[in-house]
Short mmCIF file of C-alpha atoms and ligand atoms in Angstrom, two decimals:
data_model
loop_
_atom_site.label_atom_id
_atom_site.label_comp_id
_atom_site.label_asym_id
_atom_site.label_seq_id
_atom_site.Cartn_x
_atom_site.Cartn_y
_atom_site.Cartn_z
CA MET A 3 0.00 0.00 0.00
CA THR A 4 2.92 2.36 -0.58
CA ASP A 5 1.79 2.62 -4.19
CA PRO A 6 -0.53 5.67 -4.41
CA MET A 7 -2.71 3.83 -6.92
CA ASP A 8 -3.36 1.12 -4.32
CA ALA A 9 -4.35 3.80 -1.81
CA GLN A 10 -6.69 5.23 -4.43
CA ALA A 11 -8.34 1.83 -4.95
CA LEU A 12 -8.86 1.47 -1.19
CA ILE A 13 -10.35 4.98 -1.00
CA ASP A 14 -12.75 4.16 -3.85
CA THR A 15 -13.78 0.97 -2.04
CA ALA A 16 -14.46 2.91 1.18
CA ILE A 17 -16.56 5.46 -0.71
CA ASP A 18 -18.54 2.61 -2.23
CA ALA A 19 -18.98 0.92 1.16
CA ALA A 20 -20.56 4.11 2.56
CA LYS A 21 -23.47 3.59 0.13
CA LYS A 22 -24.52 0.60 2.27
CA ALA A 23 -24.60 2.63 5.50
CA TYR A 24 -27.74 2.40 7.60
CA ALA A 25 -27.74 5.86 9.17
CA PRO A 26 -31.37 7.11 9.36
CA TYR A 27 -30.77 8.97 12.65
CA SER A 28 -27.54 10.85 11.99
CA ASP A 29 -27.65 10.93 8.19
CA TYR A 30 -23.86 10.55 8.46
CA ALA A 31 -22.83 7.63 6.28
CA VAL A 32 -19.44 6.05 6.95
CA GLY A 33 -17.67 3.57 4.69
CA ALA A 34 -14.48 1.71 5.57
CA ALA A 35 -12.09 -0.48 3.61
CA LEU A 36 -9.57 -2.44 5.68
CA LEU A 37 -6.59 -3.93 3.85
CA ALA A 38 -4.81 -7.12 4.98
CA PRO A 39 -1.16 -7.78 4.03
CA ASP A 40 -2.21 -10.44 1.51
CA GLY A 41 -4.29 -7.87 -0.37
CA THR A 42 -7.69 -8.94 0.96
CA VAL A 43 -10.00 -6.00 1.63
CA PHE A 44 -12.78 -6.08 4.22
CA THR A 45 -15.44 -3.42 3.91
CA GLY A 46 -17.75 -1.95 6.52
CA CYS A 47 -20.36 0.73 7.05
CA ASN A 48 -22.05 2.20 10.08
CA VAL A 49 -25.23 0.48 11.18
CA GLU A 50 -27.38 2.59 13.48
CA SER A 51 -30.06 1.53 15.94
CA ALA A 52 -33.19 3.21 17.28
CA ALA A 53 -31.51 2.44 20.61
CA TYR A 54 -28.75 4.89 19.66
CA PRO A 55 -25.77 3.52 21.66
CA ALA A 56 -26.20 0.11 20.03
CA THR A 57 -24.92 1.67 16.78
CA ILE A 58 -21.73 0.24 15.33
CA CYS A 59 -19.27 2.36 13.35
CA GLY A 60 -18.09 1.56 9.84
CA GLU A 61 -14.49 0.93 10.91
CA ARG A 62 -15.46 -1.59 13.58
CA THR A 63 -17.87 -3.32 11.21
CA ALA A 64 -14.96 -3.88 8.80
CA LEU A 65 -12.66 -5.00 11.62
CA VAL A 66 -15.13 -7.44 13.16
CA LYS A 67 -15.94 -8.89 9.75
CA ALA A 68 -12.24 -9.47 9.15
CA VAL A 69 -11.40 -10.95 12.55
CA SER A 70 -14.45 -13.21 12.45
CA GLU A 71 -13.13 -14.54 9.12
CA GLY A 72 -9.73 -15.29 10.69
CA GLN A 73 -7.82 -12.19 9.55
CA ARG A 74 -5.87 -10.43 12.32
CA GLU A 75 -3.22 -8.42 10.50
CA PHE A 76 -3.89 -5.19 8.68
CA SER A 77 -1.82 -2.59 6.89
CA THR A 78 -4.20 0.23 5.91
CA ILE A 79 -7.73 1.45 6.46
CA ALA A 80 -9.53 3.97 4.30
CA VAL A 81 -12.52 5.74 5.83
CA ALA A 82 -14.96 7.77 3.75
CA THR A 83 -17.51 10.27 5.02
CA LYS A 84 -19.18 13.36 3.57
CA ASN A 85 -16.64 15.62 5.27
CA GLY A 86 -13.59 13.38 5.66
CA GLY A 87 -14.18 12.96 9.40
CA SER A 88 -11.80 11.18 11.73
CA PRO A 89 -12.35 7.73 13.32
CA CYS A 90 -13.82 7.84 16.82
CA GLY A 91 -11.87 6.80 19.90
CA MET A 92 -13.61 3.47 20.21
CA CYS A 93 -12.66 2.53 16.64
CA ARG A 94 -9.06 3.67 17.17
CA GLN A 95 -8.86 1.48 20.27
CA MET A 96 -10.27 -1.59 18.56
CA LEU A 97 -7.98 -1.17 15.54
CA PHE A 98 -4.97 -0.64 17.86
CA GLU A 99 -5.57 -4.09 19.34
CA PHE A 100 -4.63 -5.73 16.04
CA ALA A 101 -2.66 -3.15 14.06
CA PRO A 102 -1.01 -0.35 16.06
CA ASP A 103 1.01 0.67 13.00
CA LEU A 104 -2.00 0.78 10.72
CA ARG A 105 -2.03 3.52 8.09
CA VAL A 106 -5.27 5.50 8.41
CA ILE A 107 -6.54 7.39 5.38
CA CYS A 108 -9.66 9.53 5.77
CA CYS A 109 -11.39 11.13 2.81
CA ASP A 110 -14.62 12.72 1.71
CA PHE A 111 -16.95 11.27 -0.88
CA GLU A 112 -15.09 13.09 -3.66
CA GLY A 113 -11.93 11.27 -2.62
CA ASN A 114 -10.21 14.31 -1.09
CA VAL A 115 -7.87 13.03 1.63
CA THR A 116 -8.22 14.82 5.00
CA ILE A 117 -5.98 12.56 7.11
CA ASP A 118 -3.15 10.20 6.15
CA ASP A 119 -1.39 9.15 9.35
CA SER A 120 -0.45 6.16 11.49
CA LEU A 121 -2.85 4.83 14.09
CA ARG A 122 0.00 5.09 16.61
CA ASN A 123 0.01 8.87 16.09
CA MET A 124 -3.75 9.03 16.29
CA LEU A 125 -3.92 7.06 19.55
CA LEU A 126 -0.89 8.39 21.37
CA HIS A 127 0.35 6.15 24.22
CA GLY A 128 -2.44 3.74 23.34
CA PHE A 129 -3.27 0.85 25.65
CA GLY A 130 -2.80 -2.51 23.94
CA PRO A 131 -2.45 -6.23 24.59
CA SER A 132 1.15 -5.87 25.84
CA ASP A 133 -0.02 -3.53 28.64
CA LEU A 134 -1.99 -6.29 30.33
CA PRO A 135 0.09 -8.29 32.82
CA LYS A 136 0.25 -11.97 31.99
CA PRO A 137 -1.88 -14.11 34.33
CA ASP A 138 0.14 -16.29 36.79
N1 LIG B 6 -19.37 6.82 13.03
C1 LIG B 6 -18.61 5.87 12.41
O1 LIG B 6 -19.12 5.00 11.68
N2 LIG B 6 -17.26 5.91 12.60
C2 LIG B 6 -16.63 6.81 13.39
O2 LIG B 6 -15.44 6.65 13.66
C3 LIG B 6 -17.35 7.98 13.88
C4 LIG B 6 -18.83 7.86 13.88
C5 LIG B 6 -20.82 6.77 12.84
C6 LIG B 6 -21.61 6.44 14.06
C7 LIG B 6 -22.95 7.06 13.72
O3 LIG B 6 -23.70 6.14 12.94
C8 LIG B 6 -22.60 8.26 12.85
O4 LIG B 6 -21.28 8.04 12.40
C9 LIG B 6 -22.67 9.59 13.57
O5 LIG B 6 -21.94 9.57 14.75
#
């Protein structure tokens, strides 16, 4: 994913994934495309609930799809929203569990990139698996 064309393909996939968003309450569609080292891409969108806190974000949808299919390593995530918004703290934390050095690309629906940074920078001093003491 150092090739800018590959990044562009992932961005396009995230924009497409946002079309599946179920966001009747916020009207804020989020699409995510999560890339594994072998080139597999897992997509996700936000799925809202009338019981608002039960909502799941697009990034975590993609992550949970991937992990439930046996994929635990990731190199890049592209996230598309109408204004190129940033992933929430809960999504950063969940992604950090598996891929602290993930490249995070945020863009709007026209493909304009608003953020291109590492997850480690975006979740400074993040708490991860190695912070938990091993059980005796
Ligand atoms: N949302 C995401 O899908 N990802 C984020 O990182 C931020 C927020 C969703 C949740 C909700 O459906 C809508 O955006 C507005 O908060």
